[in-house]
Coordinates of C-alpha atoms in Angstrom, one line a residue:
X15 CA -39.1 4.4 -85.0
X16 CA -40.6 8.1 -85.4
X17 CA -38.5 11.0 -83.6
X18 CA -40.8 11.5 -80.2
X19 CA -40.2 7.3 -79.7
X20 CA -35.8 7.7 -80.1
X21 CA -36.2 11.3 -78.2
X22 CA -38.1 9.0 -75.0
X23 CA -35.4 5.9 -75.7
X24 CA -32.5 8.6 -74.7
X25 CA -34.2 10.4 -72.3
X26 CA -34.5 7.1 -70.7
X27 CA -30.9 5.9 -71.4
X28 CA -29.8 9.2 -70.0
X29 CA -31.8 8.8 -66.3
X30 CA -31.1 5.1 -65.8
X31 CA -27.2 5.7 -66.5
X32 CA -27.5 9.4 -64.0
X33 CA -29.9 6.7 -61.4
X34 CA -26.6 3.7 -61.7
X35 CA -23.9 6.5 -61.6
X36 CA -25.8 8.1 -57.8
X37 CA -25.8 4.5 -57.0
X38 CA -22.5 3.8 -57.8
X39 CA -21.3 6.9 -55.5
X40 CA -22.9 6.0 -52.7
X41 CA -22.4 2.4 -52.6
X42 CA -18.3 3.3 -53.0
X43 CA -19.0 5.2 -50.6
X44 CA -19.8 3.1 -48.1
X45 CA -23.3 5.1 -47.6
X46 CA -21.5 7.7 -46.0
X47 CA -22.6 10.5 -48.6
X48 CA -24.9 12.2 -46.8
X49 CA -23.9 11.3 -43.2
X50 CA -22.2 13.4 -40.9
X51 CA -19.5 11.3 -39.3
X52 CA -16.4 12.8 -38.2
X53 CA -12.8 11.2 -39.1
X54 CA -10.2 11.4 -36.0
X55 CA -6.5 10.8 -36.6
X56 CA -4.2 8.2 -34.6
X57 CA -0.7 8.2 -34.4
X58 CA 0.7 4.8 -32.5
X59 CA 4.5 4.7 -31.6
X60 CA 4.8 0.9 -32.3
X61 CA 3.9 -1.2 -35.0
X62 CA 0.3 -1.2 -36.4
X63 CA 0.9 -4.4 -38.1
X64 CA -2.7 -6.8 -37.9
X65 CA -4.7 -3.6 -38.2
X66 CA -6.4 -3.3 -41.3
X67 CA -9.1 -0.9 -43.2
X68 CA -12.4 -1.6 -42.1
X69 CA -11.5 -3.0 -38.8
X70 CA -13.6 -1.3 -35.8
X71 CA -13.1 1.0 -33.5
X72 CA -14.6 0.1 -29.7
X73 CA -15.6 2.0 -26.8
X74 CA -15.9 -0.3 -23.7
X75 CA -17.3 -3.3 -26.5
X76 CA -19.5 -0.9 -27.7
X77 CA -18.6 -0.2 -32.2
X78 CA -18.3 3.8 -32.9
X79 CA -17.0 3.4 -36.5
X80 CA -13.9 1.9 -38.3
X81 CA -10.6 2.7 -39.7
X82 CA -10.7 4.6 -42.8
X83 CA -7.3 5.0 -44.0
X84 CA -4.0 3.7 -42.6
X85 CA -0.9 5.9 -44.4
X86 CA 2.7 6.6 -43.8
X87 CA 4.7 10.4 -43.8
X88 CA 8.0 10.3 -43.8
X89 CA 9.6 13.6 -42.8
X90 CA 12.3 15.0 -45.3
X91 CA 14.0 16.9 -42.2
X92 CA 14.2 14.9 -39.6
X93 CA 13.7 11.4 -41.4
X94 CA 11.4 10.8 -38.8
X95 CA 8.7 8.2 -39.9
X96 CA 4.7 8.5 -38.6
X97 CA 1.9 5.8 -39.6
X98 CA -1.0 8.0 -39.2
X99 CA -4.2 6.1 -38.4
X100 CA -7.9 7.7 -39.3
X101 CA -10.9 6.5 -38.1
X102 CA -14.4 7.5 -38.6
X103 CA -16.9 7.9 -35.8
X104 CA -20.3 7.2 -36.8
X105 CA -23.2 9.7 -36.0
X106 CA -25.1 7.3 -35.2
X107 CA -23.2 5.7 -32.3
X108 CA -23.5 8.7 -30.3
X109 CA -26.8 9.6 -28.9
X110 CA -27.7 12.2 -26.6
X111 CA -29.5 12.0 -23.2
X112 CA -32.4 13.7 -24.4
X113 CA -33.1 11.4 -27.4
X114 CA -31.6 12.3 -30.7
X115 CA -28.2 12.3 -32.6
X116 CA -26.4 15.5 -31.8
X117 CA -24.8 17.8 -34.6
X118 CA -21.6 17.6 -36.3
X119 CA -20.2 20.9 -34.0
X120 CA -21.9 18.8 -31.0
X121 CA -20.0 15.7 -31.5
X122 CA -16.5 16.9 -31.9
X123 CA -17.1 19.0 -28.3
X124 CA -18.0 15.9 -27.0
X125 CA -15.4 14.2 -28.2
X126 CA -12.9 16.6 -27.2
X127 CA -14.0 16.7 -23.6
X128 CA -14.1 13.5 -23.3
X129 CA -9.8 13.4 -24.4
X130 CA -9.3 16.1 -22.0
X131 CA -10.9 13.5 -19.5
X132 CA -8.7 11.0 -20.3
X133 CA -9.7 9.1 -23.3
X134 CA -7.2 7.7 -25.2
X135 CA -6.8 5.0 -28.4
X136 CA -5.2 2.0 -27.9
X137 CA -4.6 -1.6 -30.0
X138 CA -6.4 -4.4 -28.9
X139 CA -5.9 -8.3 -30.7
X140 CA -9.2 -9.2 -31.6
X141 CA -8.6 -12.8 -32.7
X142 CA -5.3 -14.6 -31.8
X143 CA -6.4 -17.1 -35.2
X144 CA -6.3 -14.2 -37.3
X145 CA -3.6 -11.9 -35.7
X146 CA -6.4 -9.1 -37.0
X147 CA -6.1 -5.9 -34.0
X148 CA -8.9 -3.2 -33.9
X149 CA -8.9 0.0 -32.2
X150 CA -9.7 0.6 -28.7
X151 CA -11.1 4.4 -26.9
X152 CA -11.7 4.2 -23.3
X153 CA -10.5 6.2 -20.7
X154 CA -7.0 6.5 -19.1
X155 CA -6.9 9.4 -16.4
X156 CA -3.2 10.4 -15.1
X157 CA -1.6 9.4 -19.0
X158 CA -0.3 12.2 -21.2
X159 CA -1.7 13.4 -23.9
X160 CA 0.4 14.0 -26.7
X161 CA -0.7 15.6 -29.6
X162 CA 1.4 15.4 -33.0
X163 CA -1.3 16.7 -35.9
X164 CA -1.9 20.4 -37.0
X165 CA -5.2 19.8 -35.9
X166 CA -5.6 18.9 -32.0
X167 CA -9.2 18.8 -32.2
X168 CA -9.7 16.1 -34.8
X169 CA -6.8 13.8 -33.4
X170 CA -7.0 11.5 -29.8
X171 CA -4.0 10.7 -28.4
X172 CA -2.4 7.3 -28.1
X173 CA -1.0 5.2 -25.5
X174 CA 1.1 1.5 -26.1
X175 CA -0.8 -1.6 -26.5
X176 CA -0.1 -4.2 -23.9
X177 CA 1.8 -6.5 -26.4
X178 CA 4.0 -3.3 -27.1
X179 CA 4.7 -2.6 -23.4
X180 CA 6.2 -6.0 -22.9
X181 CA 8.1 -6.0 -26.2
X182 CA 9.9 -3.0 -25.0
X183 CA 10.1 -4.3 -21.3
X184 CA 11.9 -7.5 -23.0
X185 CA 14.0 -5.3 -25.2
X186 CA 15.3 -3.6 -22.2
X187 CA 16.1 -6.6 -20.2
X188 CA 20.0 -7.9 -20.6
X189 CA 19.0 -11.2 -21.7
X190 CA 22.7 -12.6 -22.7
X191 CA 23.8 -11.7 -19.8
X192 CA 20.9 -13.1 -17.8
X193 CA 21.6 -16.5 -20.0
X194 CA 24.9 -16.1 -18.9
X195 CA 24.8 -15.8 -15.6
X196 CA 21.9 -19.1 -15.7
X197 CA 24.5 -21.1 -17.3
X198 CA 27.2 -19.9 -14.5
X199 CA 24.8 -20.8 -11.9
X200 CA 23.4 -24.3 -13.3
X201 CA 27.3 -25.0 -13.6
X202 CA 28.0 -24.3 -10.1
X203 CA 25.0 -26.5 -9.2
X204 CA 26.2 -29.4 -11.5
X205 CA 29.9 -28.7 -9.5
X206 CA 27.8 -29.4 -6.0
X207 CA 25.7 -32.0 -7.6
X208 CA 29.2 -34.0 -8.3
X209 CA 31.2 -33.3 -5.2
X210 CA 28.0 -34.2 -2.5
X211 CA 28.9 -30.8 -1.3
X212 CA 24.8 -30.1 -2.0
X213 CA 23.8 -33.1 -0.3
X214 CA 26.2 -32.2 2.9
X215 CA 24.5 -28.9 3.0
X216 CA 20.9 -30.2 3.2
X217 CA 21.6 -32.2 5.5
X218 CA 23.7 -29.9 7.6
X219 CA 20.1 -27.4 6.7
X220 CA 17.9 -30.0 8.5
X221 CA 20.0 -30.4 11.5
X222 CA 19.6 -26.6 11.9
X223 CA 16.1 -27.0 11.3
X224 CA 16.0 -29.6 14.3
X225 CA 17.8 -27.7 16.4
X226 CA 16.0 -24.5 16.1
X227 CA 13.0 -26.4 16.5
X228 CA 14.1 -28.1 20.0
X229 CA 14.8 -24.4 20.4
X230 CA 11.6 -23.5 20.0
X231 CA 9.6 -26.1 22.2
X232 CA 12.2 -25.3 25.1
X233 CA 11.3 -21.8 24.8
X234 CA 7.7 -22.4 24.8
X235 CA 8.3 -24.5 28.1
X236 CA 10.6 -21.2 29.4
X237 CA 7.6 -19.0 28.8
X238 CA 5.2 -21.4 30.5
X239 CA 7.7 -21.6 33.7
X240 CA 7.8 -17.9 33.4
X241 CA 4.3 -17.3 32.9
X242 CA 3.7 -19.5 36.3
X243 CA 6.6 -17.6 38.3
X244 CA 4.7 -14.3 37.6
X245 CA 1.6 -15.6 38.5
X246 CA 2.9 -16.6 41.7
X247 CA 4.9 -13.2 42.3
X248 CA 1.3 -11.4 41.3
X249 CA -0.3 -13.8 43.9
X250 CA 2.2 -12.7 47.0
X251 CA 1.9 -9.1 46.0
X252 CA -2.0 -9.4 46.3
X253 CA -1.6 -10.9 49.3
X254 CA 0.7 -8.3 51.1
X255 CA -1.2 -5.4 49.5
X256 CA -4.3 -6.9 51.4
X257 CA -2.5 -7.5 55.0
X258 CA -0.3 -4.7 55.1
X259 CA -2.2 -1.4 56.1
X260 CA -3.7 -3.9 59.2
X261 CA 0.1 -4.7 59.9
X262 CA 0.8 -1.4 59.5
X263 CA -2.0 -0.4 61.5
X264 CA -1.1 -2.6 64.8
X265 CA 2.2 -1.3 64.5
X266 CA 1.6 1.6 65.2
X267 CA -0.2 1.3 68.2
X268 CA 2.9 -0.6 69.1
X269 CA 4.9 2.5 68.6
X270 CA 2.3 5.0 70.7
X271 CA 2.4 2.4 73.7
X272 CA 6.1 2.1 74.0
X273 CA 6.3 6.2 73.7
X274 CA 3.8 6.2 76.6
X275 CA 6.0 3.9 78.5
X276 CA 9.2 5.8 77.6
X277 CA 7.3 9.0 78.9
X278 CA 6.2 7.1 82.5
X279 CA 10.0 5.8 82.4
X280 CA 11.1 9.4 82.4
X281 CA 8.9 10.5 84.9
X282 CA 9.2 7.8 87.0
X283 CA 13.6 8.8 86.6
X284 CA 12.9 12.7 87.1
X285 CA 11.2 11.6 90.7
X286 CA 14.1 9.0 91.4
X287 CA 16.4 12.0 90.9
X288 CA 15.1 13.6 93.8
X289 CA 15.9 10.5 96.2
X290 CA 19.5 9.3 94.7
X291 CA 22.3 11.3 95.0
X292 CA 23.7 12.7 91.0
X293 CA 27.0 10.9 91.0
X294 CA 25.6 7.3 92.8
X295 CA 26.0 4.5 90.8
X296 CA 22.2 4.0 90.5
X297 CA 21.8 7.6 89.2
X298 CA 23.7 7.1 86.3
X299 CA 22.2 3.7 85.2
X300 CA 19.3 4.9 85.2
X301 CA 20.4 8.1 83.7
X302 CA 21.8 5.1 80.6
X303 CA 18.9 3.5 80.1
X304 CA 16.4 7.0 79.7
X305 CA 18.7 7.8 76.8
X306 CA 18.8 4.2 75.1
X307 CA 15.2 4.4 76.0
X308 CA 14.7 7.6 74.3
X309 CA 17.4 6.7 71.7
X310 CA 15.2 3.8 71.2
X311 CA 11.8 5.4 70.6
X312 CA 13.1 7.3 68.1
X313 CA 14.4 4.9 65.8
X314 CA 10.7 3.1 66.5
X315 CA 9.0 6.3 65.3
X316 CA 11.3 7.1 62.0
X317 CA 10.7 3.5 61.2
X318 CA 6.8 3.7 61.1
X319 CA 7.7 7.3 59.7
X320 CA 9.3 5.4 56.7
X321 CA 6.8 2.4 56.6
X322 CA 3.9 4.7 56.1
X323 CA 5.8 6.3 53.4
X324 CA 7.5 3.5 51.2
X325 CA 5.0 0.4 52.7
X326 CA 6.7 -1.8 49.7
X327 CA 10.3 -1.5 51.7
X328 CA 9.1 -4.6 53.9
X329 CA 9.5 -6.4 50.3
X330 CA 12.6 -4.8 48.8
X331 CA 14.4 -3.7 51.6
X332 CA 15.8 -0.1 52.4
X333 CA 17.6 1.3 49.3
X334 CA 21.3 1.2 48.9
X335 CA 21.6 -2.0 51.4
X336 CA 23.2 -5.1 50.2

């Protein structure tokens, strides 16, 4: 082999093993080399067990990227323990309205109005075979956003998983004194079981239940009695509120006759007083019966006085009698 052959072996040695070393890069890292997705932090209170590296991360069912990296920082000062999650949001998943990927800087603004909107990262179970859990971003309006990473703007806040809201709700709940208080009562009920007293009170429960059922149909009778009584009492009513301003009417005339008569009477006395002497017996019956007369006529008018005012006192009565 002369020296320009070995010189074109190497040369060839040398650009295959620089060509498997690029591809080597890039295929460890995941093709991500010359991308520009964007890697958000996660920091869950409960336990992240089920989620794994790789596993996606969702917007309303729709993939964004997947978790990267799942560590844990424990805090010499506090002892205080954080499982930081990061995920990476592919550039590719968001597109803009226009057509077209936006930018790096364009991404992470729209990102981080869309957590001061609401959205928030949450643990979903994504198979109940597997137990495996992804990540979930949608949007939570009204829940706080707490922020625990230097960096605000490359972090989206958290809130509990479902499963993790009713572990805590359980872990709150006095449970051995709620199994307590079921074995007190399940005793007590075995007690009533074996002394009939259980049986004695149904039974005394569904003669109640008779009785305030004969109740009922009685008062559903009541009502129809009542209901005809009224009808009858509306039916009177009509009838005197049709009648009345005629009786009221020939009454009247009644009362402006007899105060024409009174008026002859006390003519017809005044001439008889010219003829009879003043003290004769005569004299002063008549002079009697002119006052009852007049006495008379005057009652008659403050009656058809009241009448016209209060024509519903021929129903009642005059107040204050008994």
């Amino acid at each position: 082999m002369n020296l320009q052959a070995y010189k074109t072996t190497v040369g060839a040695f040398v650009l295959g093993g620089l060509a498997l070393l690029a591809l080597g890069i890039i295929v460890l890292g995941g093709g991500r080399l010359f991308n520009s997705d964007i890697e958000y932090v996660l920091y869950f209170d409960g336990s992240v067990s089920g989620l794994s590296i790789g596993a996606p991360v969702v917007f309303r069912g729709v993939p964004l990227g997947s978790v990267t990296r799942i560590s844990l920082v424990a805090n010499a000062r506090d002892s205080n323990v954080t499982i930081p999650v990061l995920i990476r949001i592919d550039e590719k998943s968001i597109v803009r309205a226009n057509g077209g990927n936006p930018s790096e800087a364009l991404q992470q603004e729209i990102i981080r109005r869309m957590v001061q909107r609401g959205l928030r990262a949450q643990l979903q179970l994504q198979s109940l075979i597997t137990g495996q859990y992804r990540v979930v971003l949608d949007f939570h309006p009204g829940t706080p956003a707490n922020f625990r990473s230097s960096t605000p703007d490359r972090e989206i806040p958290t809130i509990p998983s479902p499963i993790d809201t009713i572990q805590r709700t359980l872990a709150r709940l006095p449970l051995e004194q709620m199994v307590h208080s079921l074995g007190t009562i399940l005793e007590s009920v075995s007690k009533a079981l074996g002394d009939g007293k259980l049986e004695r009170g149904l039974a005394a429960f569904d003669e109640t239940f008779e009785a305030a059922r004969d109740i009922l149909l009685n008062a559903a009778e009541m009502r129809d009695t009542a209901d005809s009584v009224l009808q009858r009492i509306d039916s009177a009513a009509a009838a005197v509120q049709t009648e009345l301003p005629g009786t009221l009417a020939s009454f009247r005339t009644a009362m402006q006759n007899m105060g024409l008569a009174a008026e002859q009477l006390r003519l017809a006395t005044a001439s008889a007083q010219n003829v009879l002497r003043r003290d004769s017996p005569t004299m002063n019956d008549v002079r009697r019966l002119l006052k009852e007369s007049i006495a008379t006529a005057r009652s008659l008018r403050e009656l058809a006085t009241m009448l016209e005012r209060n024509p519903e006192a021929l129903l009642r009565g005059k107040k204050g009698t008994r």
